[in-house]
Structure formats: C-alpha cells, structure tokens
PDB file of C-alpha atoms in Angstrom:
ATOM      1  CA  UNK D   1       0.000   0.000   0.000  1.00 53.00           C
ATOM      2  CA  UNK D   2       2.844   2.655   0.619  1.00 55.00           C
ATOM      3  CA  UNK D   3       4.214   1.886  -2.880  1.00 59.00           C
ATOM      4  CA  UNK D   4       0.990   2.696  -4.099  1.00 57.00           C
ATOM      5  CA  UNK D   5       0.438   5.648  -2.404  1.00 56.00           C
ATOM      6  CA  UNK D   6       4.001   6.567  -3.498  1.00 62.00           C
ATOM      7  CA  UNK D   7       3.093   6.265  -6.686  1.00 63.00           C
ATOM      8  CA  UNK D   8      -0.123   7.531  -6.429  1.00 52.00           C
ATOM      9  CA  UNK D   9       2.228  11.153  -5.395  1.00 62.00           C
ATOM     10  CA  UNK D  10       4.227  10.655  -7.888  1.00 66.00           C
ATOM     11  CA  UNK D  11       1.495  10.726 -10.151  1.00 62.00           C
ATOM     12  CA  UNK D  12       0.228  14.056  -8.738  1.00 59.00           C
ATOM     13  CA  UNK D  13       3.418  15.709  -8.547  1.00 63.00           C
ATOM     14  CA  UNK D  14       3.999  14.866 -12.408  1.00 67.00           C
ATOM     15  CA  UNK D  15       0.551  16.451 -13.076  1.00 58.00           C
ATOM     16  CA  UNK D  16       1.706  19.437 -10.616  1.00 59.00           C
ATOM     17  CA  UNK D  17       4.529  19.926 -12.563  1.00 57.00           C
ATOM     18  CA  UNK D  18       2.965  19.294 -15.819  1.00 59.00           C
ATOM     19  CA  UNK D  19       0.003  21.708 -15.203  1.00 55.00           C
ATOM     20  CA  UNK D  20       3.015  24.225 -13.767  1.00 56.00           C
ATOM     21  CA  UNK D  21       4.616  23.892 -17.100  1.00 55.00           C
ATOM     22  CA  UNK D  22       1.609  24.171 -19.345  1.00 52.00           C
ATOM     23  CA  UNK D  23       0.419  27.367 -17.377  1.00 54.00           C
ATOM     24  CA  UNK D  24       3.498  28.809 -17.771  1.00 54.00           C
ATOM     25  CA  UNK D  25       3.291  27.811 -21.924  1.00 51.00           C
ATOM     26  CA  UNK D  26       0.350  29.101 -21.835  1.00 51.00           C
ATOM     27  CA  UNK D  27       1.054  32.714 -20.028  1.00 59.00           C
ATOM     28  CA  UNK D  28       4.130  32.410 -22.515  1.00 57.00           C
ATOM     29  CA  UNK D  29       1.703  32.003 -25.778  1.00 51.00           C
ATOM     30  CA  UNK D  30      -0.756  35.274 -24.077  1.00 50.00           C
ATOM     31  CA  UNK D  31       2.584  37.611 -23.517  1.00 55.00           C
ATOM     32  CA  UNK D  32       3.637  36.241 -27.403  1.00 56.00           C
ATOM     33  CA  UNK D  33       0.423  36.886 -28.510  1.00 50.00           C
ATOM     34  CA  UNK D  34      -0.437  40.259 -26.689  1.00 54.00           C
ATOM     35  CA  UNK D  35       3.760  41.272 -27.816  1.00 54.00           C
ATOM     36  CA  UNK D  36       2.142  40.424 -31.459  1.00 51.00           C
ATOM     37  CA  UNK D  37      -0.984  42.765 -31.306  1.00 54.00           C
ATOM     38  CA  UNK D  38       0.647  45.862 -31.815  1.00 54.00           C
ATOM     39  CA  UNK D  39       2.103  44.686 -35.177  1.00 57.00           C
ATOM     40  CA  UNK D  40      -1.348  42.848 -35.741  1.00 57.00           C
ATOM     41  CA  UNK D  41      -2.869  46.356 -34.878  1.00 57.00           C
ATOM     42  CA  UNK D  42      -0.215  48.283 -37.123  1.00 63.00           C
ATOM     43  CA  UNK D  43      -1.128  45.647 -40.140  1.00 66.00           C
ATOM     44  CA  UNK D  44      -5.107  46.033 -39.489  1.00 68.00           C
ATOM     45  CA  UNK D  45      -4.152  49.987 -38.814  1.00 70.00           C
ATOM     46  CA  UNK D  46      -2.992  50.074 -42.417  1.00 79.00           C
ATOM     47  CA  UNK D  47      -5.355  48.178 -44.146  1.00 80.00           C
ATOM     48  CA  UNK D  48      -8.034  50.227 -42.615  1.00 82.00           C
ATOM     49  CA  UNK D  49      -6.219  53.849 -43.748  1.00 86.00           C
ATOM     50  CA  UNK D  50      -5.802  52.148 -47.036  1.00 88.00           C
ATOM     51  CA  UNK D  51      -9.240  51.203 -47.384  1.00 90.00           C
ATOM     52  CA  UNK D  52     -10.430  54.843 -46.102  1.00 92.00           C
ATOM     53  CA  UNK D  53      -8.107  56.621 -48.837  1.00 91.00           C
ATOM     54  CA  UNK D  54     -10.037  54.263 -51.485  1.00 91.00           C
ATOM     55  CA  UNK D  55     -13.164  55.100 -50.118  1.00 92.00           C
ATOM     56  CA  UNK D  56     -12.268  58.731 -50.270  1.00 93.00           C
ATOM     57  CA  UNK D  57     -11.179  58.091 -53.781  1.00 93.00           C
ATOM     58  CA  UNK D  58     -14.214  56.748 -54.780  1.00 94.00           C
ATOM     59  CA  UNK D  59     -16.308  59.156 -52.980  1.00 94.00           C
ATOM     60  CA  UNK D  60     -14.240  61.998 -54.938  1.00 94.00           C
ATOM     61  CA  UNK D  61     -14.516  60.274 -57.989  1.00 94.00           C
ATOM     62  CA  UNK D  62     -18.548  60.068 -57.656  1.00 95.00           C
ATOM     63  CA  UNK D  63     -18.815  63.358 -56.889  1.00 95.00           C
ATOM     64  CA  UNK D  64     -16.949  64.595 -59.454  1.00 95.00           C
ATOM     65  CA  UNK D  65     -19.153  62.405 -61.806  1.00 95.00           C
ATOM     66  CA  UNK D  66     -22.272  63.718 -60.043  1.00 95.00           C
ATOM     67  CA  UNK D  67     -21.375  67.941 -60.635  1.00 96.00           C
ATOM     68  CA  UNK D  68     -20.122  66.891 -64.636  1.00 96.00           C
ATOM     69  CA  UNK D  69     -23.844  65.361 -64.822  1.00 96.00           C
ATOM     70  CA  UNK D  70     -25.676  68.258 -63.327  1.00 95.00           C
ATOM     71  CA  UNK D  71     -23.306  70.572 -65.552  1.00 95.00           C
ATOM     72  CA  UNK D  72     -24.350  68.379 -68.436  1.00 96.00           C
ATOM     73  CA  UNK D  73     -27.837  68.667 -67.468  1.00 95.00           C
ATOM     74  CA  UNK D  74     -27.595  72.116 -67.107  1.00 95.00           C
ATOM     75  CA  UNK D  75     -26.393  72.449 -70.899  1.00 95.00           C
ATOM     76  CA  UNK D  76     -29.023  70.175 -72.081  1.00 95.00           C
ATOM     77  CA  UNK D  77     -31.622  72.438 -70.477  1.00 95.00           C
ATOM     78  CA  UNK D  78     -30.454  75.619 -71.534  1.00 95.00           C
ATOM     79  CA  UNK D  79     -29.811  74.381 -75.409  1.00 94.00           C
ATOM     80  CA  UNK D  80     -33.649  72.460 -75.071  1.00 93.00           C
ATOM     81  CA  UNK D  81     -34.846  76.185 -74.566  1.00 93.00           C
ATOM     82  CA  UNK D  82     -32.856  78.128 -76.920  1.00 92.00           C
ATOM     83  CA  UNK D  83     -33.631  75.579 -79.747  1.00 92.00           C
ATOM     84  CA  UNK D  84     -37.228  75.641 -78.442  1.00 91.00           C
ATOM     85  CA  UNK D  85     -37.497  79.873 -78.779  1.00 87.00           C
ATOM     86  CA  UNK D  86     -35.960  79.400 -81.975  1.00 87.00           C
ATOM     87  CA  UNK D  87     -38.832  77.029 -83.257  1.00 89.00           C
ATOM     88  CA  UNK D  88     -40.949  79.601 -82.066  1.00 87.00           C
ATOM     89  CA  UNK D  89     -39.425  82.022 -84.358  1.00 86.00           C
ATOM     90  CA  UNK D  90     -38.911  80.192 -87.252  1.00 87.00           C
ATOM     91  CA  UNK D  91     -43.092  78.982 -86.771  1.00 88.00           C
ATOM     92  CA  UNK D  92     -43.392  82.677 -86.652  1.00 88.00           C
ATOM     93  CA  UNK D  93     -41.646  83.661 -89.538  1.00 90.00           C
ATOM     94  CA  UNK D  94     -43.638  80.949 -91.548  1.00 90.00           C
ATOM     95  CA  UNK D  95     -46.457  82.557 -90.697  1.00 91.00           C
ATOM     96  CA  UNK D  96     -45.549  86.099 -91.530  1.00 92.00           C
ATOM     97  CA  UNK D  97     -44.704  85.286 -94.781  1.00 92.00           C
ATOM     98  CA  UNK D  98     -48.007  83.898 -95.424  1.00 93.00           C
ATOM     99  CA  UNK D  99     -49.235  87.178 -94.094  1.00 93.00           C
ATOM    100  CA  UNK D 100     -47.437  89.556 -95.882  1.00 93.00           C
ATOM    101  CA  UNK D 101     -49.328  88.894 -99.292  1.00 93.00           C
ATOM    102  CA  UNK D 102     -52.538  89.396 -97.700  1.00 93.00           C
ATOM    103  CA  UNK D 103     -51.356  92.957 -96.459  1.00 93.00           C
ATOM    104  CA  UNK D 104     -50.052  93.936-100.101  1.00 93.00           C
ATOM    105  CA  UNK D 105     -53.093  92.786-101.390  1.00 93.00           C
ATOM    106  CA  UNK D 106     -55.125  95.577 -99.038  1.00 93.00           C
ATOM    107  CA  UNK D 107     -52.559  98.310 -99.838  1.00 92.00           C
ATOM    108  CA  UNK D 108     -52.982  97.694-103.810  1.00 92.00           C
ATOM    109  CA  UNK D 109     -56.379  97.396-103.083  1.00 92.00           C
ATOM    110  CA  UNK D 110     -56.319 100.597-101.359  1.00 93.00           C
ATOM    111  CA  UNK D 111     -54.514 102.671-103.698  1.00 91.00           C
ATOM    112  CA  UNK D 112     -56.608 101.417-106.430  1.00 91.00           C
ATOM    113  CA  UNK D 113     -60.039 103.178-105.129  1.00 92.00           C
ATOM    114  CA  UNK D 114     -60.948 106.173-106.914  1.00 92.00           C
ATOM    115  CA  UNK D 115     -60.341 109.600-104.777  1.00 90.00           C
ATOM    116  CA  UNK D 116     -64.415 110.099-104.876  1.00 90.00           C
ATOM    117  CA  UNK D 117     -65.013 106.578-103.309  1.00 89.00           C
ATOM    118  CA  UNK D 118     -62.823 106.560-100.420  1.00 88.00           C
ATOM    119  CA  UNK D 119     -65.555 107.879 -98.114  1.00 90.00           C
ATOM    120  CA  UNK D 120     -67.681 104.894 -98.498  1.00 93.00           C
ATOM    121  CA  UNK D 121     -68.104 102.665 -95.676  1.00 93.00           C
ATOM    122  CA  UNK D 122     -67.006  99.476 -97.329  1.00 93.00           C
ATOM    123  CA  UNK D 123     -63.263 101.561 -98.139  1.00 93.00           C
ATOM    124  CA  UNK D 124     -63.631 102.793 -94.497  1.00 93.00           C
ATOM    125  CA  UNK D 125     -64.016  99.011 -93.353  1.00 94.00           C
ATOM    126  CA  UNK D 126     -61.426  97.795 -95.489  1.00 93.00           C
ATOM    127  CA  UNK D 127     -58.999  99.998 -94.149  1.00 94.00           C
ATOM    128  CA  UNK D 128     -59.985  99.473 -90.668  1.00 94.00           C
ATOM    129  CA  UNK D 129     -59.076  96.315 -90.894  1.00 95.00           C
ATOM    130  CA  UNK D 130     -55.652  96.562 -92.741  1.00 94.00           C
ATOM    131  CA  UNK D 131     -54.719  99.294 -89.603  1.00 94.00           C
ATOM    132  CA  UNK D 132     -56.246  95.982 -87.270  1.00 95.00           C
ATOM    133  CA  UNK D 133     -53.917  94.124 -89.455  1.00 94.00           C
ATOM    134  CA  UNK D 134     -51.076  96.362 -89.243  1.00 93.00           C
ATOM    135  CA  UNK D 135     -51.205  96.742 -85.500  1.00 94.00           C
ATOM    136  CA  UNK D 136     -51.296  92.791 -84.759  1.00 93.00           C
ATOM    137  CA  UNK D 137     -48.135  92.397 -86.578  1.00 93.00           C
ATOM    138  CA  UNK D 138     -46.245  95.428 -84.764  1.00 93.00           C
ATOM    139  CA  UNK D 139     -47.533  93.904 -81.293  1.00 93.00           C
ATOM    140  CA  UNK D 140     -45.934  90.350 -82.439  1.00 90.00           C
ATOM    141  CA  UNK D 141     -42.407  92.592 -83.790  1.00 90.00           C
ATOM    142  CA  UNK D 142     -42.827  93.169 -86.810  1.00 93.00           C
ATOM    143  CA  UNK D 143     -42.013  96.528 -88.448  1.00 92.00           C
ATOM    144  CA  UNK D 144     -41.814  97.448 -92.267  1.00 92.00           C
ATOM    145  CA  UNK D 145     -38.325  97.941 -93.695  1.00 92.00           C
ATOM    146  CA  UNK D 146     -37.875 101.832 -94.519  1.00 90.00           C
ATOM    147  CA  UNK D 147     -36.156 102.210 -97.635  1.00 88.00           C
ATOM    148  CA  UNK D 148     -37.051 105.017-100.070  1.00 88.00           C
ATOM    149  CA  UNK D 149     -34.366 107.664 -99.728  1.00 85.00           C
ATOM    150  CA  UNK D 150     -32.184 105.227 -97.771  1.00 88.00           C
ATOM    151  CA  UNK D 151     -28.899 104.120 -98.990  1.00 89.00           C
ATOM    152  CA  UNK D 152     -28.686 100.552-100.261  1.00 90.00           C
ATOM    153  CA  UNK D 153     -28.232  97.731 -97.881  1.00 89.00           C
ATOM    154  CA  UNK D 154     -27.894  94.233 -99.547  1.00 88.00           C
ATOM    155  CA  UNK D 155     -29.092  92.842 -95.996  1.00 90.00           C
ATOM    156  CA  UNK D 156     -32.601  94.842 -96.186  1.00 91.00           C
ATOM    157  CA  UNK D 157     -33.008  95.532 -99.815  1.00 91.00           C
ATOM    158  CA  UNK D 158     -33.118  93.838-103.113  1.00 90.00           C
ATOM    159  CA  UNK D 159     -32.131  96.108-105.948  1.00 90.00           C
ATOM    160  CA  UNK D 160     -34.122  94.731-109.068  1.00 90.00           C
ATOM    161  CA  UNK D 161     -33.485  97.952-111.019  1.00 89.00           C
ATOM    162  CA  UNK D 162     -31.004 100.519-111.382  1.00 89.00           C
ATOM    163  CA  UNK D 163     -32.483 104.430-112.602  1.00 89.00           C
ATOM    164  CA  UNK D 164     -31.102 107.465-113.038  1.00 87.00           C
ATOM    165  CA  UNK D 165     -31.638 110.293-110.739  1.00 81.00           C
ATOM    166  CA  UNK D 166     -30.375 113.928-110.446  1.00 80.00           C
ATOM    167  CA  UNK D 167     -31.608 114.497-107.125  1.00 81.00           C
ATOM    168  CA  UNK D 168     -30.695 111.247-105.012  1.00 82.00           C
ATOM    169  CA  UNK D 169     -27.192 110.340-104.735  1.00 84.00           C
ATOM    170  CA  UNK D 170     -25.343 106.867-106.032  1.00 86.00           C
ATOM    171  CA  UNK D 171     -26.227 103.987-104.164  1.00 86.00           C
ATOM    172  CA  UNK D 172     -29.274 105.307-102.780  1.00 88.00           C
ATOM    173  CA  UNK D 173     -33.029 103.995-102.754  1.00 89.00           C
ATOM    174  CA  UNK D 174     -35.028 105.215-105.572  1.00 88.00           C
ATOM    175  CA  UNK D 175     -38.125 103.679-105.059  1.00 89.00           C
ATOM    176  CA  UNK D 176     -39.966 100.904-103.471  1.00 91.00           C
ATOM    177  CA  UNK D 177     -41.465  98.745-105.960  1.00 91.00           C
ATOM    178  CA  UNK D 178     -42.828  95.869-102.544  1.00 91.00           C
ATOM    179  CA  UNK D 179     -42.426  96.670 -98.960  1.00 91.00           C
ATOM    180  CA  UNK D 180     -40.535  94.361 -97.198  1.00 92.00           C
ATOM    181  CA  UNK D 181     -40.336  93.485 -93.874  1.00 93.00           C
ATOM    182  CA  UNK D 182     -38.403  92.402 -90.329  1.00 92.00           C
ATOM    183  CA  UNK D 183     -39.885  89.585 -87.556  1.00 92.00           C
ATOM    184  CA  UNK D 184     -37.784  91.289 -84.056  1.00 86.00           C
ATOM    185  CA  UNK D 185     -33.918  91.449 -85.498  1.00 85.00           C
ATOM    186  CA  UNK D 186     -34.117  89.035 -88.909  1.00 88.00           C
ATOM    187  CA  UNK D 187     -35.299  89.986 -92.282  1.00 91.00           C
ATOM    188  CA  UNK D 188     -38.685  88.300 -93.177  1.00 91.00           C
ATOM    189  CA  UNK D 189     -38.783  89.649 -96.804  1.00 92.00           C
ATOM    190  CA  UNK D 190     -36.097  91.936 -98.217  1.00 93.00           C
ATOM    191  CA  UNK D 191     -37.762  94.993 -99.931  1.00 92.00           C
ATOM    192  CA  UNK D 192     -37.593  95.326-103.876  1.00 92.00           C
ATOM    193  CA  UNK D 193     -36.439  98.676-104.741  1.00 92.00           C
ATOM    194  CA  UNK D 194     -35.081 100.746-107.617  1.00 91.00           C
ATOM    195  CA  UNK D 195     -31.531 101.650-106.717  1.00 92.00           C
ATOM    196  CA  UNK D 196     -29.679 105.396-108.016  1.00 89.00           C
ATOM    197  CA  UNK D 197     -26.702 104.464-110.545  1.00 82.00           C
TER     198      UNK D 197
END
C-alpha cells in the first residue's frame, strides 16, 4: 500500500509539474500573442487607412461624376430652350410670310379706289381692318423695312433695277417697288427697290 500511495504522489506531482509547465506555456503564448498585437494592430491599422483613402477616392470620384452630370444637365436644359425659342421664331416667320401677301393685297387694293369713293363705308371698313392688321403684326415685332431715300443695304433691300436720278445720290433707294419686312432682329422679306446708278 505505501508503494501505491508513493506512486499515487508521484502521479500528482507529475501532473503538478505538468500543469506548472503548461500554465506557464500558456502565459508564454498570451505575452507572445499580446507582444504580437501591436504589429497585428499596425497591419489592421494600415489596411483600414488604405481602405479609407479608397473610399475617399471613390467618394471623390462620384462626386466629381455627379457635378459633370448636373453641368451636363444644365447644358441640355439651356440648349432644349434656346432651340425651343428658336422654333418659335422660325413657326413665326412661316407665318408672316403667309401674311405679308394678304397685307399687299389691301394696300394695292387701297390705292386702287378712286379719290371720290374713299368715303364709303365698305373703303372705311377695309382699311380698318388693314390698320387691325397692321397693329397685330407690330404687337408680335414686326415693323416694315424703310427704304425710299435710304442708302442701299444688300441685308434689307433687293435692288431689281437701277435708274437714273439727279436728285438722289449713287447707291441710294429710288423707289420701293414691294415693302418688305423684319420679324424682331431678322429679315422676313427683303424689300424690292429701284436703286440710283
């Protein structure tokens, strides 16, 4: 029995020592491991600033992106309404033109009634309504080209004759042969004049 209890201490003393030994492994592996954080914590440190300067990237990248698109946007809107008042304008213009032989129509029309008959009512009416006529299309901007005793402009007139005149100087508008006429700042229909030689 002694033997065994002798071995039976033995036994417990080996499992002192081993458990002795393994703590001390195993406070050896925590110091190791807590001595290996800060470079763990340097690593993961780094990763992290790297990731954040990507981000930042990215996030500069999108916003950049973002401003070109509302710039672009921004373009798109102001050429969509410059285009848009120049349909306007060039609807406009059609429809002048088709106008503008109606109003020559009333002025020959006009200047064709005898002196004695121009105190009827049906002249009066008629010219009521080419002054109606005439005031619609100066409300909308448009104005009658003045020519006679104007010098030439290519951009306003259209020469179709050349005469000779003593008391009007070269280059200079004779006579109006068909009134033409300007929608705001363009040229609708040139006038047709008789030019000085």
């Amino acid at each position: 029995m002694a033997e065994e209890k002798k071995e039976v201490e033995e036994e417990i003393l080996e499992n002192k020592n081993e458990e002795e030994t393994s703590e001390n492994a195993s406070e050896e592996a925590v110091n190791e491991a807590e001595d290996a954080k800060p470079e763990e914590k340097k690593k993961s440190g780094r990763k992290k600033d790297k990731n954040i300067a990507k981000l930042e990237e990215k996030l500069a990248d999108l916003e950049d992106k973002r401003v070109r698109q509302l710039a672009e946007f921004e373009n798109f809107r102001k050429r969509s309404e410059k285009e848009k008042s120049q349909m306007f304008e060039v609807g406009a213009k059609t429809v002048i033109e088709k106008m503008l032989p109606v109003i020559d129509n009333f002025e020959r029309g006009l200047q064709a009634v005898p002196e004695d008959e121009k105190d009827t009512p049906f002249v009066q009416g008629v010219e009521l309504v080419y002054k109606q006529l005439l005031t619609a299309f100066e409300e909308l901007g448009v104005q009658p080209i003045e020519a006679v005793g104007k010098e030439f402009d290519p951009n306003l007139h259209n020469a179709v004759m050349m005469v000779d005149d003593e008391d009007l100087e070269s280059g200079t508008v004779a006579e109006e042969m068909q009134k033409g006429y300007m929608f705001k700042e363009s040229v609708v229909r040139h006038s047709m004049v008789k030019v000085v030689n």
